Amino acid sequence: MIIGVIILLTNIIVLAQCNNMSGVITIIVQTTNNCNLSCDYCYVLNSKKENSTLRIDNIELLIDNCSKKYKSIEFCWHGGEPLLLGIEFFSKIRKIQKKYKNIRFTNLLQTNGTLLNRKWIEFFKNNSFRIGISLDLPIMHSQKHRFFKSNIKIDKFYPKIFEDLKSAELNFGILCVITKENVRYGNEIFNFLNSYNISTYSLLPLIRMRNHSFPEIPTNEEVFELYKTTYNLWMKATNKFSIIEPLDSLVKSILGEKPYLCTFAASCLKKMITITADGNIVPCGSLINDEFILGNIFETPLHIAMDSVKADNLRKRRVNAIDTWCKKCKYTAICNGGCRESAYWFSGNYEGYFPYCESRKMIFKYLHKEISSYEKK
C-alpha cells in the first residue's frame, strides 16, 4: 500500500512540473482515417464522412503552424492506423522538428500494433517515440469487436509484439477499451499486463455513438467495480505499474494535484487540441462537424485558432454544462464535468449529460475513503 502511494505521488510531482510550464500543448494529429482493422466501435469509422490522409509534403507546414507561440509540444500521432504511412513519413517529422532549436518536441504514436516489426521498433527507439497500443483485453476478447479486413485472427499478434518491444527496451503503454463484454475482467487484465512487465495502461470505457449497430456500453456500476478492483490490485502488487489511468488522474485530483487526463484536467481547448488528417483544428477526434472546426492548420497558426471567438464559445459551453449538471455535486472541482466528446455522442449535445458521471462519483467516494484511511495510519 505504502509503495503504491509513493509511486502515485512521484508521478504527481513530475506531471505537476510539466503542467506548470507556460506555452505547453498536446496536439493529437489524425494522420489518416485508413486502418488495416475494422473495429465495430471505431469512432473514426463511425464519425468520418470520407477517407483522408495527411500528405507528407504538408508535414512541414503543419509543424510550423503548430510551433508559433509554444515552447513545448507533445505530438500524439494517431489514426486510423498511423503505421500505414510508413517510416519515411515519421522520419521526415523528426527531421523537421530538429530545425526548431528553441522548442521541446516529444512524440507519442498510438497504434493497434499489428504492423509493428523490428524495423519500426528500432526507428521508434532511435527517435525517442513513446508507443501506445490499443487493444481489448483479456486477449480472448480481442476478437469480439476488433477485426482484420481479412480473416486473420487478431489475438495471435500481441504476445510476440510485447516481447519484441520489451527486448528492445522501448517505452510503451496499453490502451484497453472497456466494453460490456470485458468490464468484469479487471483481475485478468491486470494480471496479463503485469505478467509482461508493462508499466502503464489505461482503461477507456466505450463511448456510445449514435449508430444502431454500435455495441452496448458498460453500466456505471460495472465501470466502478472495474476501477475499484484495479486500484486494489495495484496497491497490493509487488511488480508495480507506474501509471494506471484513470486511477492515476483520480488520485491526483483527490490529492489536489493536476491530473494528466484531459477528462479530469479540462485541458481540451486549453492545453490539448486535435488536428484531423485534412488539417481541421477541432476539440476532439470525432467532433468534426462545422460547429467544432476552429480553422485549418494549413491556413491558420494553431495559437490563433485556440484564441478565436469560436474556441472561447466552446470553452463557455463546457462551463454551461458544468452549471447544468454539476451544481450539487461535491466532486465538481476535481471532476470538471466529464468528457464533452462522450457527452456529445451520448446526448447529441456538447453541453449534454456525461454518461459515466455516476461511476466517477462512486470511485471518487471510494478512493477518498481509502486515501483518508491511509493518511490516518
mmCIF file of C-alpha atoms in Angstrom:
data_model
loop_
_atom_site.group_PDB
_atom_site.id
_atom_site.type_symbol
_atom_site.label_atom_id
_atom_site.label_comp_id
_atom_site.label_asym_id
_atom_site.label_seq_id
_atom_site.Cartn_x
_atom_site.Cartn_y
_atom_site.Cartn_z
ATOM 1 C CA MET A 1 0.000 0.000 0.000
ATOM 2 C CA ILE A 2 2.747 2.482 1.004
ATOM 3 C CA ILE A 3 4.812 1.736 -2.124
ATOM 4 C CA GLY A 4 1.750 2.276 -4.318
ATOM 5 C CA VAL A 5 1.031 5.693 -2.803
ATOM 6 C CA ILE A 6 4.698 6.738 -3.124
ATOM 7 C CA ILE A 7 4.666 5.832 -6.822
ATOM 8 C CA LEU A 8 1.477 7.808 -7.353
ATOM 9 C CA LEU A 9 2.962 10.823 -5.548
ATOM 10 C CA THR A 10 6.116 10.611 -7.672
ATOM 11 C CA ASN A 11 4.005 10.768 -10.823
ATOM 12 C CA ILE A 12 2.147 13.748 -9.399
ATOM 13 C CA ILE A 13 5.358 15.712 -8.824
ATOM 14 C CA VAL A 14 6.680 15.046 -12.337
ATOM 15 C CA LEU A 15 3.434 15.948 -14.078
ATOM 16 C CA ALA A 16 2.856 18.988 -11.880
ATOM 17 C CA GLN A 17 6.221 20.332 -13.015
ATOM 18 C CA CYS A 18 5.247 19.796 -16.657
ATOM 19 C CA ASN A 19 1.828 21.394 -16.224
ATOM 20 C CA ASN A 20 3.349 24.492 -14.653
ATOM 21 C CA MET A 21 5.301 25.267 -17.826
ATOM 22 C CA SER A 22 4.000 28.097 -19.985
ATOM 23 C CA GLY A 23 3.478 27.572 -23.704
ATOM 24 C CA VAL A 24 2.863 23.823 -23.351
ATOM 25 C CA ILE A 25 0.398 21.945 -25.542
ATOM 26 C CA THR A 26 -0.519 18.393 -26.570
ATOM 27 C CA ILE A 27 -1.556 18.068 -30.214
ATOM 28 C CA ILE A 28 -3.284 14.910 -31.418
ATOM 29 C CA VAL A 29 -2.745 14.558 -35.158
ATOM 30 C CA GLN A 30 -5.009 12.153 -37.007
ATOM 31 C CA THR A 31 -2.539 11.163 -39.681
ATOM 32 C CA THR A 32 -5.030 9.051 -41.629
ATOM 33 C CA ASN A 33 -8.567 7.728 -41.436
ATOM 34 C CA ASN A 34 -7.458 4.469 -43.046
ATOM 35 C CA CYS A 35 -6.806 1.339 -40.997
ATOM 36 C CA ASN A 36 -5.955 -2.322 -41.503
ATOM 37 C CA LEU A 37 -8.599 -3.210 -38.910
ATOM 38 C CA SER A 38 -12.348 -2.722 -38.950
ATOM 39 C CA CYS A 39 -13.440 -2.387 -35.299
ATOM 40 C CA ASP A 40 -17.185 -2.141 -34.812
ATOM 41 C CA TYR A 41 -16.852 0.577 -32.143
ATOM 42 C CA CYS A 42 -14.313 2.724 -34.015
ATOM 43 C CA TYR A 43 -15.144 6.432 -33.630
ATOM 44 C CA VAL A 44 -13.206 7.215 -36.830
ATOM 45 C CA LEU A 45 -15.231 4.676 -38.805
ATOM 46 C CA ASN A 46 -18.487 5.957 -37.342
ATOM 47 C CA SER A 47 -17.862 9.725 -37.457
ATOM 48 C CA LYS A 48 -15.803 10.354 -40.596
ATOM 49 C CA LYS A 49 -17.597 11.071 -43.843
ATOM 50 C CA GLU A 50 -14.705 10.206 -46.161
ATOM 51 C CA ASN A 51 -11.168 8.837 -46.055
ATOM 52 C CA SER A 52 -8.296 11.275 -45.869
ATOM 53 C CA THR A 53 -4.567 11.077 -45.187
ATOM 54 C CA LEU A 54 -2.054 13.730 -44.160
ATOM 55 C CA ARG A 55 0.248 14.306 -47.116
ATOM 56 C CA ILE A 56 3.962 14.002 -46.418
ATOM 57 C CA ASP A 57 4.663 17.316 -48.174
ATOM 58 C CA ASN A 58 2.290 19.070 -45.718
ATOM 59 C CA ILE A 59 4.162 17.983 -42.586
ATOM 60 C CA GLU A 60 6.486 20.990 -42.511
ATOM 61 C CA LEU A 61 3.610 23.488 -42.761
ATOM 62 C CA LEU A 62 1.683 21.635 -40.052
ATOM 63 C CA ILE A 63 4.632 21.631 -37.625
ATOM 64 C CA ASP A 64 5.471 25.265 -38.406
ATOM 65 C CA ASN A 65 1.911 26.480 -37.797
ATOM 66 C CA CYS A 66 1.753 24.440 -34.575
ATOM 67 C CA SER A 67 5.050 25.803 -33.275
ATOM 68 C CA LYS A 68 4.325 29.513 -33.118
ATOM 69 C CA LYS A 69 3.957 30.738 -29.503
ATOM 70 C CA TYR A 70 4.626 27.306 -27.935
ATOM 71 C CA LYS A 71 7.775 26.248 -26.073
ATOM 72 C CA SER A 72 6.934 22.583 -25.515
ATOM 73 C CA ILE A 73 4.826 20.457 -27.858
ATOM 74 C CA GLU A 74 3.762 16.854 -27.397
ATOM 75 C CA PHE A 75 2.586 15.395 -30.675
ATOM 76 C CA CYS A 76 0.381 12.316 -30.497
ATOM 77 C CA TRP A 77 0.376 10.741 -33.969
ATOM 78 C CA HIS A 78 -2.949 8.977 -34.297
ATOM 79 C CA GLY A 79 -5.234 7.370 -36.862
ATOM 80 C CA GLY A 80 -6.864 5.249 -38.234
ATOM 81 C CA GLU A 81 -3.603 3.359 -38.206
ATOM 82 C CA PRO A 82 -0.591 5.696 -38.487
ATOM 83 C CA LEU A 83 1.905 2.928 -39.313
ATOM 84 C CA LEU A 84 0.242 2.639 -42.725
ATOM 85 C CA LEU A 85 2.056 5.861 -43.660
ATOM 86 C CA GLY A 86 5.487 4.235 -43.456
ATOM 87 C CA ILE A 87 8.790 5.039 -41.761
ATOM 88 C CA GLU A 88 9.697 7.762 -44.280
ATOM 89 C CA PHE A 89 6.701 9.796 -43.092
ATOM 90 C CA PHE A 90 7.820 9.775 -39.452
ATOM 91 C CA SER A 91 11.479 10.234 -40.382
ATOM 92 C CA LYS A 92 10.502 13.494 -42.047
ATOM 93 C CA ILE A 93 8.633 14.576 -38.899
ATOM 94 C CA ARG A 94 11.797 14.167 -36.810
ATOM 95 C CA LYS A 95 13.966 15.869 -39.425
ATOM 96 C CA ILE A 96 11.683 18.929 -39.431
ATOM 97 C CA GLN A 97 11.354 19.056 -35.644
ATOM 98 C CA LYS A 98 15.143 19.171 -35.256
ATOM 99 C CA LYS A 99 15.197 22.518 -37.086
ATOM 100 C CA TYR A 100 13.435 24.169 -34.142
ATOM 101 C CA LYS A 101 16.210 24.669 -31.599
ATOM 102 C CA ASN A 102 14.098 26.550 -29.019
ATOM 103 C CA ILE A 103 11.124 24.171 -28.903
ATOM 104 C CA ARG A 104 10.959 20.921 -26.949
ATOM 105 C CA PHE A 105 9.179 18.255 -29.006
ATOM 106 C CA THR A 106 8.033 14.899 -27.688
ATOM 107 C CA ASN A 107 6.331 12.266 -29.814
ATOM 108 C CA LEU A 108 3.782 9.601 -28.952
ATOM 109 C CA LEU A 109 2.304 7.247 -31.529
ATOM 110 C CA GLN A 110 -0.979 5.384 -30.987
ATOM 111 C CA THR A 111 -1.253 2.148 -32.969
ATOM 112 C CA ASN A 112 -3.140 -1.130 -32.976
ATOM 113 C CA GLY A 113 0.330 -2.698 -33.008
ATOM 114 C CA THR A 114 -0.285 -5.328 -35.657
ATOM 115 C CA LEU A 115 2.125 -3.733 -38.158
ATOM 116 C CA LEU A 116 4.981 -3.340 -35.684
ATOM 117 C CA ASN A 117 8.179 -5.137 -36.619
ATOM 118 C CA ARG A 118 11.861 -4.835 -35.691
ATOM 119 C CA LYS A 119 12.458 -2.050 -38.217
ATOM 120 C CA TRP A 120 9.660 0.060 -36.736
ATOM 121 C CA ILE A 121 10.776 -0.690 -33.171
ATOM 122 C CA GLU A 122 14.359 0.320 -33.965
ATOM 123 C CA PHE A 123 13.147 3.568 -35.543
ATOM 124 C CA PHE A 124 10.965 4.481 -32.549
ATOM 125 C CA LYS A 125 13.739 3.700 -30.082
ATOM 126 C CA ASN A 126 16.339 5.723 -32.001
ATOM 127 C CA ASN A 127 13.962 8.684 -32.280
ATOM 128 C CA SER A 128 12.592 8.612 -28.702
ATOM 129 C CA PHE A 129 8.987 7.902 -29.672
ATOM 130 C CA ARG A 130 6.699 6.599 -26.951
ATOM 131 C CA ILE A 131 4.233 3.984 -28.168
ATOM 132 C CA GLY A 132 0.629 3.361 -27.178
ATOM 133 C CA ILE A 133 -1.028 0.131 -28.286
ATOM 134 C CA SER A 134 -4.815 -0.074 -28.489
ATOM 135 C CA LEU A 135 -6.423 -3.453 -27.934
ATOM 136 C CA ASP A 136 -9.118 -5.239 -25.979
ATOM 137 C CA LEU A 137 -8.163 -7.425 -23.052
ATOM 138 C CA PRO A 138 -8.195 -10.183 -21.951
ATOM 139 C CA ILE A 139 -6.698 -11.496 -25.199
ATOM 140 C CA MET A 140 -9.627 -13.881 -25.627
ATOM 141 C CA HIS A 141 -11.860 -10.783 -26.033
ATOM 142 C CA SER A 142 -9.694 -9.102 -28.655
ATOM 143 C CA GLN A 143 -11.607 -10.773 -31.484
ATOM 144 C CA LYS A 144 -15.087 -9.723 -30.347
ATOM 145 C CA HIS A 145 -15.043 -6.141 -31.631
ATOM 146 C CA ARG A 146 -11.691 -5.779 -33.417
ATOM 147 C CA PHE A 147 -11.366 -7.434 -36.812
ATOM 148 C CA PHE A 148 -8.837 -7.609 -39.613
ATOM 149 C CA LYS A 149 -10.286 -6.842 -43.003
ATOM 150 C CA SER A 150 -9.035 -10.344 -43.861
ATOM 151 C CA ASN A 151 -9.776 -13.481 -41.837
ATOM 152 C CA ILE A 152 -6.570 -13.344 -39.777
ATOM 153 C CA LYS A 153 -7.081 -13.792 -36.037
ATOM 154 C CA ILE A 154 -6.017 -10.634 -34.223
ATOM 155 C CA ASP A 155 -5.182 -12.208 -30.866
ATOM 156 C CA LYS A 156 -2.122 -14.086 -32.158
ATOM 157 C CA PHE A 157 -0.166 -10.866 -32.714
ATOM 158 C CA TYR A 158 0.186 -9.383 -29.253
ATOM 159 C CA PRO A 159 2.359 -11.671 -27.092
ATOM 160 C CA LYS A 160 5.094 -11.534 -29.759
ATOM 161 C CA ILE A 161 4.738 -7.733 -30.095
ATOM 162 C CA PHE A 162 5.030 -7.234 -26.332
ATOM 163 C CA GLU A 163 8.135 -9.414 -26.173
ATOM 164 C CA ASP A 164 9.818 -7.567 -29.072
ATOM 165 C CA LEU A 165 9.088 -4.155 -27.537
ATOM 166 C CA LYS A 166 10.360 -5.206 -24.131
ATOM 167 C CA SER A 167 13.527 -6.814 -25.507
ATOM 168 C CA ALA A 168 14.251 -3.538 -27.309
ATOM 169 C CA GLU A 169 13.605 -1.653 -24.034
ATOM 170 C CA LEU A 170 11.138 0.604 -25.815
ATOM 171 C CA ASN A 171 8.683 2.508 -23.660
ATOM 172 C CA PHE A 172 5.081 1.588 -24.420
ATOM 173 C CA GLY A 173 1.681 1.552 -22.783
ATOM 174 C CA ILE A 174 -1.644 -0.146 -23.409
ATOM 175 C CA LEU A 175 -4.993 1.496 -24.100
ATOM 176 C CA CYS A 176 -7.691 -1.051 -23.261
ATOM 177 C CA VAL A 177 -11.202 -0.277 -24.467
ATOM 178 C CA ILE A 178 -13.792 -1.359 -21.900
ATOM 179 C CA THR A 179 -16.945 -2.868 -23.353
ATOM 180 C CA LYS A 180 -19.891 -4.735 -21.904
ATOM 181 C CA GLU A 181 -18.001 -7.987 -22.528
ATOM 182 C CA ASN A 182 -14.743 -7.280 -20.709
ATOM 183 C CA VAL A 183 -15.768 -4.833 -17.955
ATOM 184 C CA ARG A 184 -15.892 -7.659 -15.398
ATOM 185 C CA TYR A 185 -12.360 -8.877 -16.174
ATOM 186 C CA GLY A 186 -10.311 -6.378 -14.147
ATOM 187 C CA ASN A 187 -8.293 -9.149 -12.483
ATOM 188 C CA GLU A 188 -7.442 -10.834 -15.759
ATOM 189 C CA ILE A 189 -6.492 -7.556 -17.485
ATOM 190 C CA PHE A 190 -4.248 -6.515 -14.587
ATOM 191 C CA ASN A 191 -2.539 -9.897 -14.282
ATOM 192 C CA PHE A 192 -1.997 -10.293 -18.029
ATOM 193 C CA LEU A 193 -0.275 -6.906 -18.345
ATOM 194 C CA ASN A 194 1.648 -7.465 -15.119
ATOM 195 C CA SER A 195 2.977 -10.747 -16.481
ATOM 196 C CA TYR A 196 4.625 -8.822 -19.364
ATOM 197 C CA ASN A 197 6.010 -6.133 -17.033
ATOM 198 C CA ILE A 198 4.088 -3.451 -18.898
ATOM 199 C CA SER A 199 4.437 -0.263 -16.873
ATOM 200 C CA THR A 200 1.412 1.798 -17.918
ATOM 201 C CA TYR A 201 -2.097 1.143 -19.118
ATOM 202 C CA SER A 202 -5.423 2.913 -19.466
ATOM 203 C CA LEU A 203 -8.965 1.625 -19.088
ATOM 204 C CA LEU A 204 -11.190 3.515 -21.515
ATOM 205 C CA PRO A 205 -14.940 2.908 -21.202
ATOM 206 C CA LEU A 206 -16.555 2.729 -24.603
ATOM 207 C CA ILE A 207 -18.113 5.901 -25.987
ATOM 208 C CA ARG A 208 -21.546 5.185 -27.407
ATOM 209 C CA MET A 209 -22.091 6.771 -30.801
ATOM 210 C CA ARG A 210 -25.429 7.239 -32.493
ATOM 211 C CA ASN A 211 -25.280 4.164 -34.642
ATOM 212 C CA HIS A 212 -27.914 1.439 -34.445
ATOM 213 C CA SER A 213 -25.312 -1.343 -34.668
ATOM 214 C CA PHE A 214 -22.970 0.134 -32.063
ATOM 215 C CA PRO A 215 -22.025 -2.208 -29.173
ATOM 216 C CA GLU A 216 -23.661 -1.864 -25.782
ATOM 217 C CA ILE A 217 -21.689 0.222 -23.286
ATOM 218 C CA PRO A 218 -20.975 -0.935 -19.703
ATOM 219 C CA THR A 219 -23.089 0.403 -16.850
ATOM 220 C CA ASN A 220 -21.806 2.920 -14.322
ATOM 221 C CA GLU A 221 -21.885 0.263 -11.612
ATOM 222 C CA GLU A 222 -19.779 -2.098 -13.742
ATOM 223 C CA VAL A 223 -17.231 0.612 -14.502
ATOM 224 C CA PHE A 224 -16.971 1.494 -10.806
ATOM 225 C CA GLU A 225 -16.356 -2.150 -9.868
ATOM 226 C CA LEU A 226 -13.645 -2.385 -12.554
ATOM 227 C CA TYR A 227 -11.883 0.716 -11.201
ATOM 228 C CA LYS A 228 -12.163 -0.477 -7.588
ATOM 229 C CA THR A 229 -10.841 -3.934 -8.432
ATOM 230 C CA THR A 230 -7.928 -2.490 -10.413
ATOM 231 C CA TYR A 231 -6.997 0.011 -7.703
ATOM 232 C CA ASN A 232 -6.913 -2.676 -5.021
ATOM 233 C CA LEU A 233 -4.790 -4.952 -7.192
ATOM 234 C CA TRP A 234 -2.427 -2.073 -7.927
ATOM 235 C CA MET A 235 -1.930 -1.245 -4.272
ATOM 236 C CA LYS A 236 -1.145 -4.858 -3.396
ATOM 237 C CA ALA A 237 1.065 -5.796 -6.352
ATOM 238 C CA THR A 238 4.810 -6.230 -5.866
ATOM 239 C CA ASN A 239 5.668 -5.586 -9.527
ATOM 240 C CA LYS A 240 4.332 -2.050 -9.801
ATOM 241 C CA PHE A 241 2.740 -0.299 -12.727
ATOM 242 C CA SER A 242 3.927 3.316 -12.809
ATOM 243 C CA ILE A 243 0.572 4.605 -14.093
ATOM 244 C CA ILE A 244 -2.897 3.107 -14.499
ATOM 245 C CA GLU A 245 -5.472 5.509 -15.875
ATOM 246 C CA PRO A 246 -7.953 6.868 -14.997
ATOM 247 C CA LEU A 247 -6.959 5.833 -11.443
ATOM 248 C CA ASP A 248 -3.788 7.899 -11.523
ATOM 249 C CA SER A 249 -5.762 11.013 -12.518
ATOM 250 C CA LEU A 250 -8.482 10.237 -9.972
ATOM 251 C CA VAL A 251 -5.974 10.062 -7.125
ATOM 252 C CA LYS A 252 -4.158 13.195 -8.298
ATOM 253 C CA SER A 253 -7.463 15.049 -8.338
ATOM 254 C CA ILE A 254 -8.317 13.952 -4.793
ATOM 255 C CA LEU A 255 -4.863 14.976 -3.556
ATOM 256 C CA GLY A 256 -5.252 18.423 -5.097
ATOM 257 C CA GLU A 257 -2.706 17.950 -7.870
ATOM 258 C CA LYS A 258 -3.196 18.492 -11.584
ATOM 259 C CA PRO A 259 -4.250 15.270 -13.338
ATOM 260 C CA TYR A 260 -2.881 14.405 -16.764
ATOM 261 C CA LEU A 261 -6.051 13.072 -18.387
ATOM 262 C CA CYS A 262 -7.962 15.773 -20.248
ATOM 263 C CA THR A 263 -11.298 14.455 -18.958
ATOM 264 C CA PHE A 264 -10.296 15.487 -15.422
ATOM 265 C CA ALA A 265 -7.983 18.404 -16.138
ATOM 266 C CA ALA A 266 -10.439 20.082 -18.561
ATOM 267 C CA SER A 267 -7.402 20.747 -20.770
ATOM 268 C CA CYS A 268 -9.221 20.440 -24.105
ATOM 269 C CA LEU A 269 -9.175 23.775 -25.934
ATOM 270 C CA LYS A 270 -6.562 24.958 -23.409
ATOM 271 C CA LYS A 271 -3.564 22.639 -23.484
ATOM 272 C CA MET A 272 -4.886 19.914 -25.769
ATOM 273 C CA ILE A 273 -6.261 20.019 -29.308
ATOM 274 C CA THR A 274 -6.783 17.705 -32.303
ATOM 275 C CA ILE A 275 -5.876 18.182 -35.955
ATOM 276 C CA THR A 276 -7.639 15.972 -38.485
ATOM 277 C CA ALA A 277 -5.929 14.376 -41.475
ATOM 278 C CA ASP A 278 -7.251 17.137 -43.723
ATOM 279 C CA GLY A 279 -5.937 19.820 -41.365
ATOM 280 C CA ASN A 280 -9.069 20.886 -39.487
ATOM 281 C CA ILE A 281 -8.491 22.044 -35.906
ATOM 282 C CA VAL A 282 -11.120 20.513 -33.588
ATOM 283 C CA PRO A 283 -11.512 19.877 -29.822
ATOM 284 C CA CYS A 284 -11.531 16.061 -30.160
ATOM 285 C CA GLY A 285 -11.088 13.477 -32.868
ATOM 286 C CA SER A 286 -14.748 12.649 -33.516
ATOM 287 C CA LEU A 287 -16.066 16.224 -33.182
ATOM 288 C CA ILE A 288 -15.669 17.095 -36.844
ATOM 289 C CA ASN A 289 -18.924 18.934 -37.604
ATOM 290 C CA ASP A 290 -18.806 22.599 -38.602
ATOM 291 C CA GLU A 291 -19.762 23.737 -35.093
ATOM 292 C CA PHE A 292 -16.426 22.382 -33.807
ATOM 293 C CA ILE A 293 -13.991 23.378 -36.588
ATOM 294 C CA LEU A 294 -11.784 26.240 -35.362
ATOM 295 C CA GLY A 295 -9.833 26.644 -38.580
ATOM 296 C CA ASN A 296 -7.410 24.714 -40.755
ATOM 297 C CA ILE A 297 -3.776 24.284 -39.738
ATOM 298 C CA PHE A 298 -2.603 24.744 -43.326
ATOM 299 C CA GLU A 299 -4.146 28.210 -43.359
ATOM 300 C CA THR A 300 -4.162 29.352 -39.703
ATOM 301 C CA PRO A 301 -1.461 29.105 -36.994
ATOM 302 C CA LEU A 302 -2.681 26.976 -34.099
ATOM 303 C CA HIS A 303 -2.407 29.686 -31.420
ATOM 304 C CA ILE A 304 -4.711 31.956 -33.435
ATOM 305 C CA ALA A 305 -7.352 29.213 -33.710
ATOM 306 C CA MET A 306 -7.032 28.498 -29.976
ATOM 307 C CA ASP A 307 -7.588 32.193 -29.198
ATOM 308 C CA SER A 308 -10.561 32.536 -31.550
ATOM 309 C CA VAL A 309 -14.087 33.557 -30.570
ATOM 310 C CA LYS A 310 -15.332 30.119 -31.626
ATOM 311 C CA ALA A 311 -12.869 28.347 -29.318
ATOM 312 C CA ASP A 312 -13.834 30.673 -26.482
ATOM 313 C CA ASN A 313 -17.520 29.911 -27.079
ATOM 314 C CA LEU A 314 -16.821 26.167 -26.813
ATOM 315 C CA ARG A 315 -14.984 26.727 -23.540
ATOM 316 C CA LYS A 316 -18.002 28.677 -22.278
ATOM 317 C CA ARG A 317 -20.285 25.824 -23.344
ATOM 318 C CA ARG A 318 -18.221 23.479 -21.180
ATOM 319 C CA VAL A 319 -18.776 25.830 -18.233
ATOM 320 C CA ASN A 320 -22.508 25.884 -19.057
ATOM 321 C CA ALA A 321 -22.567 22.078 -18.978
ATOM 322 C CA ILE A 322 -20.994 22.078 -15.507
ATOM 323 C CA ASP A 323 -23.542 24.659 -14.341
ATOM 324 C CA THR A 324 -26.354 22.500 -15.709
ATOM 325 C CA TRP A 325 -25.334 19.045 -14.491
ATOM 326 C CA CYS A 326 -22.904 19.508 -11.608
ATOM 327 C CA LYS A 327 -24.246 22.248 -9.311
ATOM 328 C CA LYS A 328 -24.985 19.959 -6.362
ATOM 329 C CA CYS A 329 -22.038 17.596 -6.841
ATOM 330 C CA LYS A 330 -19.239 17.868 -4.288
ATOM 331 C CA TYR A 331 -16.730 16.485 -6.793
ATOM 332 C CA THR A 332 -17.207 19.162 -9.471
ATOM 333 C CA ALA A 333 -13.909 20.935 -8.752
ATOM 334 C CA ILE A 334 -11.892 17.728 -9.264
ATOM 335 C CA CYS A 335 -14.035 16.162 -11.990
ATOM 336 C CA ASN A 336 -14.740 19.168 -14.246
ATOM 337 C CA GLY A 337 -17.937 17.728 -15.635
ATOM 338 C CA GLY A 338 -16.571 14.807 -17.609
ATOM 339 C CA CYS A 339 -15.628 14.452 -21.259
ATOM 340 C CA ARG A 340 -17.581 16.688 -23.636
ATOM 341 C CA GLU A 341 -16.891 14.355 -26.551
ATOM 342 C CA SER A 342 -18.516 11.459 -24.670
ATOM 343 C CA ALA A 343 -21.404 13.718 -23.662
ATOM 344 C CA TYR A 344 -21.918 14.822 -27.250
ATOM 345 C CA TRP A 345 -22.163 11.299 -28.608
ATOM 346 C CA PHE A 346 -24.317 10.132 -25.711
ATOM 347 C CA SER A 347 -26.800 13.025 -25.859
ATOM 348 C CA GLY A 348 -26.279 14.736 -29.207
ATOM 349 C CA ASN A 349 -25.265 17.949 -27.429
ATOM 350 C CA TYR A 350 -21.814 19.284 -26.469
ATOM 351 C CA GLU A 351 -23.379 20.526 -23.240
ATOM 352 C CA GLY A 352 -25.200 17.242 -22.636
ATOM 353 C CA TYR A 353 -25.000 14.687 -19.838
ATOM 354 C CA PHE A 354 -21.723 12.800 -19.334
ATOM 355 C CA PRO A 355 -22.655 9.094 -19.430
ATOM 356 C CA TYR A 356 -20.120 7.925 -16.814
ATOM 357 C CA CYS A 357 -20.958 10.598 -14.240
ATOM 358 C CA GLU A 358 -22.240 8.145 -11.613
ATOM 359 C CA SER A 359 -19.240 5.818 -11.848
ATOM 360 C CA ARG A 360 -16.993 8.828 -11.236
ATOM 361 C CA LYS A 361 -18.918 9.783 -8.120
ATOM 362 C CA MET A 362 -18.694 6.240 -6.810
ATOM 363 C CA ILE A 363 -14.950 5.868 -7.410
ATOM 364 C CA PHE A 364 -14.170 9.356 -6.065
ATOM 365 C CA LYS A 365 -16.004 8.467 -2.865
ATOM 366 C CA TYR A 366 -14.255 5.111 -2.582
ATOM 367 C CA LEU A 367 -10.753 6.477 -3.249
ATOM 368 C CA HIS A 368 -11.236 9.414 -0.921
ATOM 369 C CA LYS A 369 -12.091 6.988 1.868
ATOM 370 C CA GLU A 370 -9.093 4.783 1.037
ATOM 371 C CA ILE A 371 -6.648 7.683 0.913
ATOM 372 C CA SER A 372 -8.047 9.225 4.101
ATOM 373 C CA SER A 373 -7.688 5.942 5.994
ATOM 374 C CA TYR A 374 -4.085 5.612 4.813
ATOM 375 C CA GLU A 375 -3.220 9.171 5.896
ATOM 376 C CA LYS A 376 -4.522 8.435 9.415
ATOM 377 C CA LYS A 377 -2.154 5.461 9.845
#
